[in-house]
Amino acid sequence: MDINKILTEGMVFKKAKQEPSKDGKKIKFSDFLKGTHGSDSAKKKAEYKYKRAMRNKKNRG
């Protein structure tokens, strides 16, 4: 690299491309219901966890 060019124009750092996860596991709502006691409160809490997981999965691409 030309040091003068770096000093005058600066250097740009870009985020590396991430490979998609190859585990192939889809997120299912039933995964979040396991271990709960079956009350409506527990089901609602599992629903919130599921929605959060789906939201995070979209961001990771």
GROMACS .gro file of C-alpha atoms in nm:
model
   61
    1MET     CA    1   0.000   0.000   0.000
    2ASP     CA    2   0.109   0.349  -0.070
    3ILE     CA    3   0.164   0.524   0.262
    4ASN     CA    4   0.118   0.872   0.114
    5LYS     CA    5  -0.221   0.774  -0.026
    6ILE     CA    6  -0.329   0.641   0.312
    7LEU     CA    7  -0.214   0.959   0.487
    8THR     CA    8  -0.395   1.190   0.243
    9GLU     CA    9  -0.714   0.994   0.171
   10GLY     CA   10  -0.741   0.783   0.481
   11MET     CA   11  -0.818   0.415   0.515
   12VAL     CA   12  -1.165   0.261   0.506
   13PHE     CA   13  -1.237  -0.048   0.712
   14LYS     CA   14  -1.533  -0.255   0.602
   15LYS     CA   15  -1.719  -0.523   0.790
   16ALA     CA   16  -1.631  -0.871   0.672
   17LYS     CA   17  -1.904  -1.073   0.503
   18GLN     CA   18  -2.049  -1.339   0.725
   19GLU     CA   19  -2.136  -1.679   0.594
   20PRO     CA   20  -2.490  -1.796   0.668
   21SER     CA   21  -2.516  -2.047   0.946
   22LYS     CA   22  -2.498  -2.402   0.816
   23ASP     CA   23  -2.662  -2.574   1.108
   24GLY     CA   24  -2.995  -2.555   0.925
   25LYS     CA   25  -3.197  -2.551   1.245
   26LYS     CA   26  -3.515  -2.349   1.222
   27ILE     CA   27  -3.651  -2.173   1.526
   28LYS     CA   28  -3.980  -2.324   1.640
   29PHE     CA   29  -4.220  -2.193   1.897
   30SER     CA   30  -4.239  -2.537   2.062
   31ASP     CA   31  -3.868  -2.510   2.150
   32PHE     CA   32  -3.953  -2.223   2.384
   33LEU     CA   33  -4.245  -2.406   2.545
   34LYS     CA   34  -4.030  -2.695   2.667
   35GLY     CA   35  -3.964  -2.675   3.037
   36THR     CA   36  -4.263  -2.452   3.107
   37HIS     CA   37  -4.542  -2.556   3.340
   38GLY     CA   38  -4.817  -2.498   3.084
   39SER     CA   39  -4.987  -2.198   3.240
   40ASP     CA   40  -5.104  -1.910   3.022
   41SER     CA   41  -4.837  -1.691   3.178
   42ALA     CA   42  -4.562  -1.935   3.079
   43LYS     CA   43  -4.701  -1.962   2.725
   44LYS     CA   44  -4.707  -1.584   2.690
   45LYS     CA   45  -4.348  -1.561   2.815
   46ALA     CA   46  -4.243  -1.827   2.563
   47GLU     CA   47  -4.418  -1.628   2.290
   48TYR     CA   48  -4.212  -1.319   2.377
   49LYS     CA   49  -3.889  -1.521   2.372
   50TYR     CA   50  -3.983  -1.671   2.035
   51LYS     CA   51  -4.057  -1.329   1.883
   52ARG     CA   52  -3.726  -1.193   2.012
   53ALA     CA   53  -3.539  -1.490   1.864
   54MET     CA   54  -3.708  -1.439   1.528
   55ARG     CA   55  -3.626  -1.069   1.534
   56ASN     CA   56  -3.259  -1.142   1.606
   57LYS     CA   57  -3.248  -1.412   1.337
   58LYS     CA   58  -3.364  -1.160   1.073
   59ASN     CA   59  -3.086  -0.918   1.166
   60ARG     CA   60  -2.813  -1.179   1.135
   61GLY     CA   61  -2.916  -1.272   0.782
   0.00000   0.00000   0.00000
